[in-house]
Amino acid sequence: MASDNLRTGHRAELYIRPESLVLSGDALSAGFSSMQAKVRTTLFDGANSRVEAENCGQPVYARLPQDGSAPRLSADSSIRLAWNPALARVFGAESL
């Protein structure tokens, strides 16, 4: 979903809730969008792991389940995160 003042060629920011990000896997074949990111830290947070990563110098936060489905991540490892585009919000820079 994009803000009203978003225009082609203008700077924009993408917002995705951490729990909406998944490790790519099968999500890409389901029409999800994705990005490459570099892991900075992984923190145990109860039923989830909070992954702090970076993409193009910008912080990215993901919440991955502690159910054994996620691989063991270490600092500086490269991961591909995916999300359903319907769950993302895009804002033009001038609206921020």
PDB file of C-alpha atoms in Angstrom:
ATOM      1  CA  MET A   1       0.000   0.000   0.000  1.00  0.00           C
ATOM      2  CA  ALA A   2       1.523   3.337  -1.033  1.00  0.00           C
ATOM      3  CA  SER A   3       0.918   6.815   0.342  1.00  0.00           C
ATOM      4  CA  ASP A   4      -0.988   9.296  -1.845  1.00  0.00           C
ATOM      5  CA  ASN A   5       2.027  11.495  -2.568  1.00  0.00           C
ATOM      6  CA  LEU A   6       4.281   8.714  -3.900  1.00  0.00           C
ATOM      7  CA  ARG A   7       5.546   9.529  -7.394  1.00  0.00           C
ATOM      8  CA  THR A   8       7.694   7.572  -9.847  1.00  0.00           C
ATOM      9  CA  GLY A   9      11.363   8.448  -9.448  1.00  0.00           C
ATOM     10  CA  HIS A  10      10.918  10.053  -6.005  1.00  0.00           C
ATOM     11  CA  ARG A  11      12.603   8.802  -2.857  1.00  0.00           C
ATOM     12  CA  ALA A  12      10.431   6.454  -0.781  1.00  0.00           C
ATOM     13  CA  GLU A  13      10.666   4.325   2.350  1.00  0.00           C
ATOM     14  CA  LEU A  14       9.389   0.769   2.716  1.00  0.00           C
ATOM     15  CA  TYR A  15       7.971  -0.407   6.056  1.00  0.00           C
ATOM     16  CA  ILE A  16       7.390  -4.073   6.866  1.00  0.00           C
ATOM     17  CA  ARG A  17       6.582  -5.438  10.325  1.00  0.00           C
ATOM     18  CA  PRO A  18       9.379  -7.750  11.612  1.00  0.00           C
ATOM     19  CA  GLU A  19       6.966 -10.683  11.953  1.00  0.00           C
ATOM     20  CA  SER A  20       5.972 -10.287   8.279  1.00  0.00           C
ATOM     21  CA  LEU A  21       9.504 -11.105   7.086  1.00  0.00           C
ATOM     22  CA  VAL A  22      10.399 -14.736   6.390  1.00  0.00           C
ATOM     23  CA  LEU A  23      13.527 -16.443   5.116  1.00  0.00           C
ATOM     24  CA  SER A  24      12.882 -16.632   1.385  1.00  0.00           C
ATOM     25  CA  GLY A  25      12.644 -20.369   0.573  1.00  0.00           C
ATOM     26  CA  ASP A  26       9.238 -21.174  -0.959  1.00  0.00           C
ATOM     27  CA  ALA A  27       7.910 -17.632  -0.378  1.00  0.00           C
ATOM     28  CA  LEU A  28       9.469 -16.386  -3.631  1.00  0.00           C
ATOM     29  CA  SER A  29       7.442 -18.834  -5.707  1.00  0.00           C
ATOM     30  CA  ALA A  30       4.296 -17.545  -3.946  1.00  0.00           C
ATOM     31  CA  GLY A  31       4.779 -14.051  -5.412  1.00  0.00           C
ATOM     32  CA  PHE A  32       6.558 -12.548  -2.419  1.00  0.00           C
ATOM     33  CA  SER A  33       9.071  -9.711  -2.731  1.00  0.00           C
ATOM     34  CA  SER A  34      12.550 -10.142  -1.261  1.00  0.00           C
ATOM     35  CA  MET A  35      15.827  -8.482  -0.359  1.00  0.00           C
ATOM     36  CA  GLN A  36      19.334  -9.597   0.465  1.00  0.00           C
ATOM     37  CA  ALA A  37      20.560  -8.619   3.935  1.00  0.00           C
ATOM     38  CA  LYS A  38      23.649  -9.085   6.082  1.00  0.00           C
ATOM     39  CA  VAL A  39      23.073 -10.365   9.622  1.00  0.00           C
ATOM     40  CA  ARG A  40      24.450  -8.124  12.375  1.00  0.00           C
ATOM     41  CA  THR A  41      23.122  -9.925  15.469  1.00  0.00           C
ATOM     42  CA  THR A  42      20.584 -12.550  16.445  1.00  0.00           C
ATOM     43  CA  LEU A  43      18.857 -12.304  19.823  1.00  0.00           C
ATOM     44  CA  PHE A  44      16.807 -15.011  21.521  1.00  0.00           C
ATOM     45  CA  ASP A  45      13.367 -13.572  22.306  1.00  0.00           C
ATOM     46  CA  GLY A  46      11.213 -16.366  23.742  1.00  0.00           C
ATOM     47  CA  ALA A  47       9.360 -18.190  20.957  1.00  0.00           C
ATOM     48  CA  ASN A  48      11.227 -16.153  18.315  1.00  0.00           C
ATOM     49  CA  SER A  49      14.677 -14.954  17.375  1.00  0.00           C
ATOM     50  CA  ARG A  50      15.046 -11.258  16.649  1.00  0.00           C
ATOM     51  CA  VAL A  51      17.414 -10.824  13.723  1.00  0.00           C
ATOM     52  CA  GLU A  52      19.058  -7.449  13.269  1.00  0.00           C
ATOM     53  CA  ALA A  53      20.377  -7.147   9.727  1.00  0.00           C
ATOM     54  CA  GLU A  54      21.378  -4.506   7.205  1.00  0.00           C
ATOM     55  CA  ASN A  55      20.429  -3.838   3.589  1.00  0.00           C
ATOM     56  CA  CYS A  56      22.114  -1.002   1.655  1.00  0.00           C
ATOM     57  CA  GLY A  57      23.263   0.555   4.940  1.00  0.00           C
ATOM     58  CA  GLN A  58      19.725   0.559   6.389  1.00  0.00           C
ATOM     59  CA  PRO A  59      18.684  -1.527   9.409  1.00  0.00           C
ATOM     60  CA  VAL A  60      16.289  -4.425   8.873  1.00  0.00           C
ATOM     61  CA  TYR A  61      14.629  -6.300  11.740  1.00  0.00           C
ATOM     62  CA  ALA A  62      13.031  -9.717  11.378  1.00  0.00           C
ATOM     63  CA  ARG A  63      11.347 -12.021  13.870  1.00  0.00           C
ATOM     64  CA  LEU A  64      11.975 -15.679  13.042  1.00  0.00           C
ATOM     65  CA  PRO A  65      10.327 -18.621  14.859  1.00  0.00           C
ATOM     66  CA  GLN A  66      12.308 -20.769  17.313  1.00  0.00           C
ATOM     67  CA  ASP A  67      10.746 -23.965  15.960  1.00  0.00           C
ATOM     68  CA  GLY A  68      13.850 -25.401  14.293  1.00  0.00           C
ATOM     69  CA  SER A  69      12.818 -24.269  10.790  1.00  0.00           C
ATOM     70  CA  ALA A  70      15.280 -21.352  10.613  1.00  0.00           C
ATOM     71  CA  PRO A  71      18.973 -22.022   9.992  1.00  0.00           C
ATOM     72  CA  ARG A  72      21.550 -21.018  12.576  1.00  0.00           C
ATOM     73  CA  LEU A  73      22.543 -17.454  11.709  1.00  0.00           C
ATOM     74  CA  SER A  74      25.823 -15.798  12.582  1.00  0.00           C
ATOM     75  CA  ALA A  75      27.089 -12.242  12.309  1.00  0.00           C
ATOM     76  CA  ASP A  76      27.984 -11.193   8.757  1.00  0.00           C
ATOM     77  CA  SER A  77      26.133 -14.123   7.167  1.00  0.00           C
ATOM     78  CA  SER A  78      24.053 -13.259   4.119  1.00  0.00           C
ATOM     79  CA  ILE A  79      20.321 -14.009   4.134  1.00  0.00           C
ATOM     80  CA  ARG A  80      17.400 -13.366   1.790  1.00  0.00           C
ATOM     81  CA  LEU A  81      14.277 -12.079   3.515  1.00  0.00           C
ATOM     82  CA  ALA A  82      10.885 -12.211   1.792  1.00  0.00           C
ATOM     83  CA  TRP A  83       7.478 -10.655   2.450  1.00  0.00           C
ATOM     84  CA  ASN A  84       3.995 -10.578   1.018  1.00  0.00           C
ATOM     85  CA  PRO A  85       3.739  -7.209  -0.823  1.00  0.00           C
ATOM     86  CA  ALA A  86       0.210  -6.722   0.566  1.00  0.00           C
ATOM     87  CA  LEU A  87       1.735  -6.440   4.065  1.00  0.00           C
ATOM     88  CA  ALA A  88       4.230  -3.697   3.151  1.00  0.00           C
ATOM     89  CA  ARG A  89       3.651   0.055   3.377  1.00  0.00           C
ATOM     90  CA  VAL A  90       5.462   2.573   1.162  1.00  0.00           C
ATOM     91  CA  PHE A  91       5.701   6.267   1.988  1.00  0.00           C
ATOM     92  CA  GLY A  92       7.071   9.073  -0.151  1.00  0.00           C
ATOM     93  CA  ALA A  93      10.038  10.757   1.577  1.00  0.00           C
ATOM     94  CA  GLU A  94       8.196  14.087   1.723  1.00  0.00           C
ATOM     95  CA  SER A  95       5.396  12.509   3.834  1.00  0.00           C
ATOM     96  CA  LEU A  96       7.814  11.314   6.559  1.00  0.00           C
TER      97      LEU A  96
END
